[in-house]
Short mmCIF file of C-alpha atoms and ligand atoms in Angstrom, two decimals:
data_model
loop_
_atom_site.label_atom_id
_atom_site.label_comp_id
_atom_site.label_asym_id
_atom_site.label_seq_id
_atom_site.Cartn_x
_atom_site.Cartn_y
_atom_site.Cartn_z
CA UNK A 1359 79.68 106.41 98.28
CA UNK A 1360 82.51 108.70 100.20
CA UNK A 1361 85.00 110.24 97.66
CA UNK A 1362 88.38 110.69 99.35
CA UNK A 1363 89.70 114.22 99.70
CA UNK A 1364 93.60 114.85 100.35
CA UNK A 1365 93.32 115.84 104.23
CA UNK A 1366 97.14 116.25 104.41
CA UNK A 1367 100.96 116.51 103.20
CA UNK A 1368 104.36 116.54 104.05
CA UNK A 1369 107.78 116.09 102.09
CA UNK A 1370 111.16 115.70 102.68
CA UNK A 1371 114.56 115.97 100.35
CA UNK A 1372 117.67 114.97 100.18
CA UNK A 1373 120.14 117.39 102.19
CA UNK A 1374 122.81 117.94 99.45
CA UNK A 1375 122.04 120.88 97.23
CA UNK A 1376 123.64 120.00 93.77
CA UNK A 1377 124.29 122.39 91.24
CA UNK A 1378 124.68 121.56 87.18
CA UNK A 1379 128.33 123.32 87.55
CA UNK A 1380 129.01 120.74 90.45
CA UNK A 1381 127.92 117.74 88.31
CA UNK A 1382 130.45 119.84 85.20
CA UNK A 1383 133.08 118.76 87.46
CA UNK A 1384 132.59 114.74 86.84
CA UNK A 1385 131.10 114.75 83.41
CA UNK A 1386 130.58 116.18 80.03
CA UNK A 1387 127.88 118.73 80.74
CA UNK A 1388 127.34 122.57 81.30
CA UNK A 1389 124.79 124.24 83.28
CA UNK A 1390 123.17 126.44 80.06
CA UNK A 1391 122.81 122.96 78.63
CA UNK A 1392 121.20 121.18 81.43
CA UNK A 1393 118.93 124.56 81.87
CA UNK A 1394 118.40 124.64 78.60
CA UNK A 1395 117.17 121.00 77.42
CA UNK A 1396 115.73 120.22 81.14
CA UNK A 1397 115.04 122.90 83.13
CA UNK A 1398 116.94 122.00 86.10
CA UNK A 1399 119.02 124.60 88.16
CA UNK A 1400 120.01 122.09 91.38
CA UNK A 1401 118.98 118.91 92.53
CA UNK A 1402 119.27 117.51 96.32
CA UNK A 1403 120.99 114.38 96.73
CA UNK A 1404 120.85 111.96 100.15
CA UNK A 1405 124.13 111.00 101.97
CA UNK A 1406 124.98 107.48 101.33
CA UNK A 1407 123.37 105.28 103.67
CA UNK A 1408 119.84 107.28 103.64
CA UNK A 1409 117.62 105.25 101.82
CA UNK A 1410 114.04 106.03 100.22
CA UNK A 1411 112.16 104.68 103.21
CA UNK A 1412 114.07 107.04 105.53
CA UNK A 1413 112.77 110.02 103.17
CA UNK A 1414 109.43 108.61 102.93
CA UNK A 1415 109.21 107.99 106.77
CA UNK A 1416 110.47 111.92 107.38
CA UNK A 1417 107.78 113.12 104.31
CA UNK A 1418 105.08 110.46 106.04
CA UNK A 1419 104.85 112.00 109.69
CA UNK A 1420 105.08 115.33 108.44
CA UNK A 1421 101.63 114.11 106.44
CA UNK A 1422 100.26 112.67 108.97
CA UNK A 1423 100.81 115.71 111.33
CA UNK A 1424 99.61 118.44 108.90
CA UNK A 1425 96.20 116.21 108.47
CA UNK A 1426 95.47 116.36 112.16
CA UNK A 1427 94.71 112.35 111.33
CA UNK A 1428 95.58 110.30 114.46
CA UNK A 1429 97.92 107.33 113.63
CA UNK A 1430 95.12 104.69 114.52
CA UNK A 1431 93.40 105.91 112.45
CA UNK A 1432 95.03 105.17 109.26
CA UNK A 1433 94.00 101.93 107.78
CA UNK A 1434 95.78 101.61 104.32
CA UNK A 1435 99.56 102.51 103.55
CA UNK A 1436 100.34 102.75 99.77
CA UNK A 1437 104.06 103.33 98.54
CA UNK A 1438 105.04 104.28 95.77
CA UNK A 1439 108.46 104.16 94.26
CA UNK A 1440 111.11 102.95 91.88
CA UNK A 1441 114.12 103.18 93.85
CA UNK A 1442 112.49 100.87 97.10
CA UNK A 1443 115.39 100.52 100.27
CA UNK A 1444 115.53 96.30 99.35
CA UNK A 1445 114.39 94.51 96.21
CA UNK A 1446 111.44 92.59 98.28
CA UNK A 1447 109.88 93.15 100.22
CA UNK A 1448 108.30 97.02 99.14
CA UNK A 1449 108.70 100.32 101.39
CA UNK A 1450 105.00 99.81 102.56
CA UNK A 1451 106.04 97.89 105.65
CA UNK A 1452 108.49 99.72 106.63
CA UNK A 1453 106.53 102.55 106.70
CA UNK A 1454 103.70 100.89 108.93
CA UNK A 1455 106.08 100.47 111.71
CA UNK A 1456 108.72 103.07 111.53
CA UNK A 1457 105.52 105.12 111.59
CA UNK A 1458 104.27 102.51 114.54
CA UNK A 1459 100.56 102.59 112.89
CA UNK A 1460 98.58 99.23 113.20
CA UNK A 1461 98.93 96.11 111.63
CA UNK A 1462 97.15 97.37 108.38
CA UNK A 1463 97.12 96.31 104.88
CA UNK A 1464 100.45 97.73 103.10
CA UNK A 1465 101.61 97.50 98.94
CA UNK A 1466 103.77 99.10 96.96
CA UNK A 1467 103.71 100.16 93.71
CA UNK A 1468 105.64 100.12 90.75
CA UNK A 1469 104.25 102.74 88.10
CA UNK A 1470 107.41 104.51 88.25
CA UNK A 1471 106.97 108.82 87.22
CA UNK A 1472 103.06 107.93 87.49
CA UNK A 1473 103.05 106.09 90.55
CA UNK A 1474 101.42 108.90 92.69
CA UNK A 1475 98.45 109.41 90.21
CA UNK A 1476 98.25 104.84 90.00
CA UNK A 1477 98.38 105.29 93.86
CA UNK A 1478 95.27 107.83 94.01
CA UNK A 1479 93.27 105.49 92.27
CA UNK A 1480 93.76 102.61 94.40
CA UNK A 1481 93.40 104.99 97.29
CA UNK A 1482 90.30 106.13 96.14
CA UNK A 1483 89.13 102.87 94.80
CA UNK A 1484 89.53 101.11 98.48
CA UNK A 1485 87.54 104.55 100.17
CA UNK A 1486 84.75 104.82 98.10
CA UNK A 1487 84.24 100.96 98.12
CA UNK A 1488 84.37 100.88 101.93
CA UNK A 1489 87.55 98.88 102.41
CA UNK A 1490 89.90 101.99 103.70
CA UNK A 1491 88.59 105.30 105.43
CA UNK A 1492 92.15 106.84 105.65
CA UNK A 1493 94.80 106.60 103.26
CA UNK A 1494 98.42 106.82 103.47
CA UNK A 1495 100.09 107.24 100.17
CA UNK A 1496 103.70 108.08 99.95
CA UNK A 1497 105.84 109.23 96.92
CA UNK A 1498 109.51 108.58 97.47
CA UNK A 1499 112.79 107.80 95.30
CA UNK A 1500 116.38 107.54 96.23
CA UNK A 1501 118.04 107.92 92.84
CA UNK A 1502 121.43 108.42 93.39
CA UNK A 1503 121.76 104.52 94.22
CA UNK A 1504 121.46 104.50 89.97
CA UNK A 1505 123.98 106.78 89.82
CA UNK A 1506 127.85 104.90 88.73
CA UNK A 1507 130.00 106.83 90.46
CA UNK A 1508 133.21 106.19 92.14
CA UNK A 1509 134.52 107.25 95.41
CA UNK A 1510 136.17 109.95 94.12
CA UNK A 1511 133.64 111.46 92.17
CA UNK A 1512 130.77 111.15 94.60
CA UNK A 1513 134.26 113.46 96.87
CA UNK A 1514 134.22 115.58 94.28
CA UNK A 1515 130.30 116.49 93.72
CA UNK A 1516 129.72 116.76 97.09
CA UNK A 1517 132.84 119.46 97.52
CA UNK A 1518 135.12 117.07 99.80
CA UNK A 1519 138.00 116.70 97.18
CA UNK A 1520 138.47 119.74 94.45
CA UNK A 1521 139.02 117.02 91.63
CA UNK A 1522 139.78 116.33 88.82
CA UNK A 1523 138.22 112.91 88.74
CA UNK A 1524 140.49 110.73 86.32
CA UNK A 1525 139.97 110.82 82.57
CA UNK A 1526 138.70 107.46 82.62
CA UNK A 1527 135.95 108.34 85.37
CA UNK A 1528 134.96 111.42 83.54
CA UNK A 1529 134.38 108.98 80.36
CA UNK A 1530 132.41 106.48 82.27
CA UNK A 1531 130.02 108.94 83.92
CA UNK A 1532 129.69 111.35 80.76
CA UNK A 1533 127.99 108.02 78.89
CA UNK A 1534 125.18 108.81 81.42
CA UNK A 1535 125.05 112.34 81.35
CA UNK A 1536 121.45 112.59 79.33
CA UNK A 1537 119.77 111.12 82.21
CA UNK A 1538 121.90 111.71 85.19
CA UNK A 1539 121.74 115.79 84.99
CA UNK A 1540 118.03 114.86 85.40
CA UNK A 1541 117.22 112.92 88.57
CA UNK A 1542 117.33 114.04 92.70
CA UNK A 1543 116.27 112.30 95.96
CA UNK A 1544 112.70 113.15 97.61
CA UNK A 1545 110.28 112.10 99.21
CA UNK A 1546 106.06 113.56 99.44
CA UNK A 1547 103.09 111.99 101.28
CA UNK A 1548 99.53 112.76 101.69
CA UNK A 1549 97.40 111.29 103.85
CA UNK A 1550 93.08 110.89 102.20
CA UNK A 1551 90.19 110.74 103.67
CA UNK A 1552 86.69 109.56 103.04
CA UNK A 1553 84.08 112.47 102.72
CA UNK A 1554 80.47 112.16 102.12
CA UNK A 1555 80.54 115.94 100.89
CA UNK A 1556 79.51 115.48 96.97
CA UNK A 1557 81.51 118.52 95.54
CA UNK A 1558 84.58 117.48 97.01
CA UNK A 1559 87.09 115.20 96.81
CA UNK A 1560 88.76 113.10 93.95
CA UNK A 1561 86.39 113.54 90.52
CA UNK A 1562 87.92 111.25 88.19
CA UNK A 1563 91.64 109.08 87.42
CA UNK A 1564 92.10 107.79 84.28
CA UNK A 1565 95.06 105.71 83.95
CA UNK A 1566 97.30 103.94 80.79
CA UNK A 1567 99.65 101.17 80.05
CA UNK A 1568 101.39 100.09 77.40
CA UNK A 1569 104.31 97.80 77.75
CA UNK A 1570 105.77 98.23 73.99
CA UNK A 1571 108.28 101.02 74.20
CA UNK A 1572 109.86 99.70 77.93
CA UNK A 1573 113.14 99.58 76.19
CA UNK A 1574 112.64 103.22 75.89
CA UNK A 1575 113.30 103.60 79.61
CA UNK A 1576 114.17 100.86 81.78
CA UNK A 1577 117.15 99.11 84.01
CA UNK A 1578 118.40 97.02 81.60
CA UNK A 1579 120.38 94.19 84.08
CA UNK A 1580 119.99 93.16 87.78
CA UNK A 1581 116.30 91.33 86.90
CA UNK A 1582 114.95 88.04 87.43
CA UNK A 1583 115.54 86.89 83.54
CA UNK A 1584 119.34 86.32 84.90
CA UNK A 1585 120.69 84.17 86.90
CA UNK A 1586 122.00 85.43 89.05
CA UNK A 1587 119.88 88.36 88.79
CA UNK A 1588 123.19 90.48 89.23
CA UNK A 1589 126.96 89.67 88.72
CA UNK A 1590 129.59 92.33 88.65
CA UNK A 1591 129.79 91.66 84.30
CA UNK A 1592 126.27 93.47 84.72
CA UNK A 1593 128.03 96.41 87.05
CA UNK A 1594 130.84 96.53 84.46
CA UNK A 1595 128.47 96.98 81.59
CA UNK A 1596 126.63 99.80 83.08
CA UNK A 1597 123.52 97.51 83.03
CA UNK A 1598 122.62 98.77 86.10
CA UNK A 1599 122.07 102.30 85.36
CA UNK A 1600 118.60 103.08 83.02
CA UNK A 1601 118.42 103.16 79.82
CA UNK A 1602 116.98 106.08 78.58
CA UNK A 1603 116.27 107.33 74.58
CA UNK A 1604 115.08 110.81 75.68
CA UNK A 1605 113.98 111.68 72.15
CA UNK A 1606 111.65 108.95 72.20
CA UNK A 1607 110.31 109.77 75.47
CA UNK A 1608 110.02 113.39 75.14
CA UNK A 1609 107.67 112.62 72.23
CA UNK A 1610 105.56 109.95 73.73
CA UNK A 1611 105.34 112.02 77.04
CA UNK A 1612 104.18 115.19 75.21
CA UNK A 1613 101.27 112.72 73.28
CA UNK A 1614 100.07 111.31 76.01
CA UNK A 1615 100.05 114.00 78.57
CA UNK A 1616 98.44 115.91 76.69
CA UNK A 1617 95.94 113.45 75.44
CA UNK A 1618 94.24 112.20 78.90
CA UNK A 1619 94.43 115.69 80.69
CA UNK A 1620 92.01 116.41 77.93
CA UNK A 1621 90.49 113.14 77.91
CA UNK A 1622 89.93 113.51 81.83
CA UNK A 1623 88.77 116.90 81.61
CA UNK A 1624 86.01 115.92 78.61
CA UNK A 1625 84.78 113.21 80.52
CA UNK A 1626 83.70 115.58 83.41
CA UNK A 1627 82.64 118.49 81.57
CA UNK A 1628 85.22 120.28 82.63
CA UNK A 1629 87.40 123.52 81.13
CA UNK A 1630 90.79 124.43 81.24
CA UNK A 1631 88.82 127.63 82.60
CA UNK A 1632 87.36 125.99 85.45
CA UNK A 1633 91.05 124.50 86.89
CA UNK A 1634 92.82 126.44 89.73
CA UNK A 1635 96.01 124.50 89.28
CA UNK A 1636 97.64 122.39 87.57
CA UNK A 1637 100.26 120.07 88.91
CA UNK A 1638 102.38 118.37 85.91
CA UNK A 1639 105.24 115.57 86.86
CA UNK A 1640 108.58 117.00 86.36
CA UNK A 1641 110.50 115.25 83.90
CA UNK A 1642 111.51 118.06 81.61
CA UNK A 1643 110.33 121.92 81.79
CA UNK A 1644 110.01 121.93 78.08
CA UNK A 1645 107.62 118.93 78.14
CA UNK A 1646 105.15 120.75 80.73
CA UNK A 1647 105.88 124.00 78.38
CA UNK A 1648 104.57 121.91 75.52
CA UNK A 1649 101.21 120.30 77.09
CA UNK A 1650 100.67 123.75 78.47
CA UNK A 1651 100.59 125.58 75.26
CA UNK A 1652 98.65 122.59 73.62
CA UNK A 1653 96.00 122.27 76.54
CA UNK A 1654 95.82 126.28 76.83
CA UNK A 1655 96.67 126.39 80.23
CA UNK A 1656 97.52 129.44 81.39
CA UNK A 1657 101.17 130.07 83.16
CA UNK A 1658 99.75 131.33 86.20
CA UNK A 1659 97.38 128.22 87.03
CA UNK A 1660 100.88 125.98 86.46
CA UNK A 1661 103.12 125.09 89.15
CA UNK A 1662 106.45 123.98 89.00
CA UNK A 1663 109.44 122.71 90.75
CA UNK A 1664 112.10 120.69 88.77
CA UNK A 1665 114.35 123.69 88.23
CA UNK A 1666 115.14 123.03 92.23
CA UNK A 1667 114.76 119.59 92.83
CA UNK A 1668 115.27 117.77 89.27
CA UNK A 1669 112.82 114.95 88.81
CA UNK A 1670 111.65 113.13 91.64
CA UNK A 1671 109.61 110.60 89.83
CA UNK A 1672 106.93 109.56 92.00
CA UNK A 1673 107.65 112.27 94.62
CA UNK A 1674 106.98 114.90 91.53
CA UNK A 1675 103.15 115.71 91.98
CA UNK A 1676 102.46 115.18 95.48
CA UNK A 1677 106.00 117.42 96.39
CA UNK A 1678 104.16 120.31 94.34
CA UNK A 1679 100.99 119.77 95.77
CA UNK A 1680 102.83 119.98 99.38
CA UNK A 1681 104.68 123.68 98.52
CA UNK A 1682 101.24 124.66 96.60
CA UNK A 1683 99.40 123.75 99.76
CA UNK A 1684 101.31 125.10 102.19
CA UNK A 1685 101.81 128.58 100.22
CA UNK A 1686 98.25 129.49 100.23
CA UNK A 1687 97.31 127.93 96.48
CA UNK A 1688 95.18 124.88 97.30
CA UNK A 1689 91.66 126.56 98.59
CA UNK A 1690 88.44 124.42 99.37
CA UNK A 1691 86.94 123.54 96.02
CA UNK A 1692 89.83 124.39 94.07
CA UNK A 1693 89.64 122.54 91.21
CA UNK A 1694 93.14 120.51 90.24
CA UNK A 1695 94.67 119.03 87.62
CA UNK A 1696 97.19 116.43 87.48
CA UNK A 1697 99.27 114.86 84.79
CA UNK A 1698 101.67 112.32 84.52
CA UNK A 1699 103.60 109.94 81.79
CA UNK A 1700 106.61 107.57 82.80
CA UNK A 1701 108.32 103.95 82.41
CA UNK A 1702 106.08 101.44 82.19
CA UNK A 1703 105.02 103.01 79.74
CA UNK A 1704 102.32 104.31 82.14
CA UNK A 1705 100.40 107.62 81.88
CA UNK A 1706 97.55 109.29 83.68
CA UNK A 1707 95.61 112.06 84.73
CA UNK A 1708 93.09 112.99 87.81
CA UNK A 1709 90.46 115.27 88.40
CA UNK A 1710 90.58 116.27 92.13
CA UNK A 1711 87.81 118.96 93.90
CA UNK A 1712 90.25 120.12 96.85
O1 UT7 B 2675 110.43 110.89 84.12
C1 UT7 B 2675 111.14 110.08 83.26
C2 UT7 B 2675 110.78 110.37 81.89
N1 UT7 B 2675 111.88 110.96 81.20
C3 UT7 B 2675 111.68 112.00 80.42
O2 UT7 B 2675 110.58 112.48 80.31
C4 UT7 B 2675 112.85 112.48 79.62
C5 UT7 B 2675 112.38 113.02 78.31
N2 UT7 B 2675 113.48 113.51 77.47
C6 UT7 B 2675 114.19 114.60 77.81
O3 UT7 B 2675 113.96 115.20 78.85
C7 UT7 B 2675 115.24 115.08 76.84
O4 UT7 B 2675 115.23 114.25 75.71
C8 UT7 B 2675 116.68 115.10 77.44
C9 UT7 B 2675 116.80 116.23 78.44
C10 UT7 B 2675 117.01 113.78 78.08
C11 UT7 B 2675 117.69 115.35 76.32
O5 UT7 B 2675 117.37 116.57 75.64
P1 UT7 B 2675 117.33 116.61 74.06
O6 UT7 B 2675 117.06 118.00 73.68
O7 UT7 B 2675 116.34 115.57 73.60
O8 UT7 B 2675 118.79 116.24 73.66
P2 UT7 B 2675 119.32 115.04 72.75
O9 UT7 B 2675 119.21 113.74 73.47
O10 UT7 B 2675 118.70 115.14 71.41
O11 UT7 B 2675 120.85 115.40 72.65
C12 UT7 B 2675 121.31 116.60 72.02
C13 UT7 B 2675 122.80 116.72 72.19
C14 UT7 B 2675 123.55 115.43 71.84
O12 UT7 B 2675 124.78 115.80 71.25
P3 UT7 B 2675 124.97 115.78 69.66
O13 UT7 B 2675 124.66 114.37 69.23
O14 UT7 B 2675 123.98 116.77 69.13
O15 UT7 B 2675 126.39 116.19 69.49
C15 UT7 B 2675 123.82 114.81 73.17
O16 UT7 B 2675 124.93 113.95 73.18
O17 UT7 B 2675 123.11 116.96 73.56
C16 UT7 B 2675 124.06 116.02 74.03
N3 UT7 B 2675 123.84 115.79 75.46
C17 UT7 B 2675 124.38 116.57 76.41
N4 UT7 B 2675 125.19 117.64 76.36
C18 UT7 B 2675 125.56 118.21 77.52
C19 UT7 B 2675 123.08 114.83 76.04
N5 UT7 B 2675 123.12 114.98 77.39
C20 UT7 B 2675 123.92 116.05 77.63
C21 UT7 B 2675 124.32 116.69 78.82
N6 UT7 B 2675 125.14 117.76 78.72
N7 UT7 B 2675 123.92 116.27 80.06
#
């Protein structure tokens, strides 16, 4: 049976660099808070009118370029991402033929901060059984469409109008502030391939569901349980904007992370000794500070990235694979580590021989 090995990457962010004392300017926050609690120094965030599939399409060719892969070649596209560019169909199609590959099979995904690792599997799944030989899987997220901003404030973030924002804007946006600090717009691809070489390649994914605690992170309005699925009470609400009780999630993230990394690493009689890297989503600094401790993971096998970018969700892990790989840290047979927990609730973890 071929396992698949990651042949290639590429990524691609939003242009705006935001800082935590721009986002002071339109709501109740600080930057030693946000740096503090989270982690995050700046975030980049698209122009309006750039849309997740124009990320992923950027992130995608780079991929396919830096794998040496020839466009006919590729046979499966995965996508992966909460934030897609229309609410059906998925970004997979539009990647096929912005990309101009062939008329191949195409899903999406919606596994939300663990879509990347849900998207291995199935990648891997389809190569080993013989139905793919080259994989294109691509992490992308536009978040700032979440984001309930006026006009004015989205002028005074980006630096076109020195503010102040009106007292009733700062009010609206500061009931968001938990989770909007957080987020920023990216995109990361990778493109796998099927190997018959036996100590390389993907090792093991385990992956976990549990649909009891959505209400612990989830869009609240704009669904198919309303009819209409949106009206402008829902916009007025805020029901458009997720819900998130960050307590809870910290918790359950810090569980479960930490749970199947060591569940994935048992399984293959493997050590935190014998890991080169490990690659953690980025949700919250302290979370991966946590796990690390627990798990005994050394700071020097641990890369990170959410104090420039924020989270990504299902950009996170392949985005650090991308910077790892291209600075020199991924080496043939490198053994890696990757760990993820998200809505759903969905968590995961893979075993990958590089
Ligand atoms: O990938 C998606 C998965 N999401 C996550 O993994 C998120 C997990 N949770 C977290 O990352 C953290 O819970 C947060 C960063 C969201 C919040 O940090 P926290 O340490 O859990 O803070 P908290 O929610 O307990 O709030 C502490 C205080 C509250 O004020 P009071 O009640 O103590 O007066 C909040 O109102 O901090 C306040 N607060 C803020 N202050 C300044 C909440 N958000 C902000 C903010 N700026 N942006």
């Amino acid at each position: 049976m071929p396992k698949s090995i990651i042949v290639g990457s590429g990524s691609e962010i939003g242009k705006n660099r935001i800082t935590n004392d721009a986002l002071s300017k339109v709501l109740d926050t600080n930057d030693a808070w946000i740096r503090e609690r989270s982690g995050v120094e700046t975030r980049y965030y698209v122009d309006a009118g750039t849309s997740t599939s124009d990320l992923g399409v950027i992130a995608a060719e780079r991929a396919i370029e830096n794998s040496g892969v020839a466009k006919e070649e590729v046979d499966l596209v995965i996508s992966a991402t909460m934030t897609p560019d229309y609410f059906f169909p998925g970004n997979s199609g539009i990647y096929q033929t912005r990309l101009g590959l062939r008329q191949i099979p195409c899903f999406d995904i919606r596994q939300q901060c663990v879509g990347f690792l849900y998207g291995l599997q199935l990648a891997d799944a389809h190569i080993r059984s013989g139905l793919a030989k080259t994989v294109l899987l691509v992490g992308a997220e536009v978040h700032t469409g979440f984001m309930p901003f006026s006009p004015k404030t989205w002028d005074v973030i980006h630096g076109r109008d020195p503010g102040p924002i009106s007292a009733e804007d700062f009010e609206w946006n500061s009931r968001f502030r938990h989770l909007l600090v957080l987020f920023g717009d990216g995109a990361s691809a990778v493109v796998l391939k099927g190997h018959d070489e036996a100590d390389r390649g993907i090792v093991e994914t385990i992956l976990c569901g549990d649909g009891k605690d959505l209400d612990k992170l989830y869009v609240p309005g704009t669904g198919f349980r309303f009819r209409p699925y949106t009206s402008p009470e829902q916009f007025a609400r805020g029901d458009h904007v997720p819900v998130m009780d960050g307590r809870a999630v910290f918790k359950m993230a810090t569980t479960r992370m930490i749970e199947v990394a060591t569940e994935v690493m048992k399984r293959n009689g493997v050590s935190v000794s014998d890991l080169s890297l490990v690659l953690m989503h980025q949700a919250n600094m302290r979370i991966n500070e946590y796990c690390a401790k627990h798990l005994g993971i050394p700071k020097e096998k641990i890369v990170h990235n959410i104090e420039r970018y924020g989270n990504t969700t299902a950009a996170t892990i392949p985005l650090l694979f991308d910077e790892a790989a291209r600075a020199g840290k991924v080496q043939e047979g490198d053994l890696i580590l990757m760990v993820a927990f998200g809505a759903g609730m969905n968590w995961g973890a893979t075993l990958m021989r590089a």
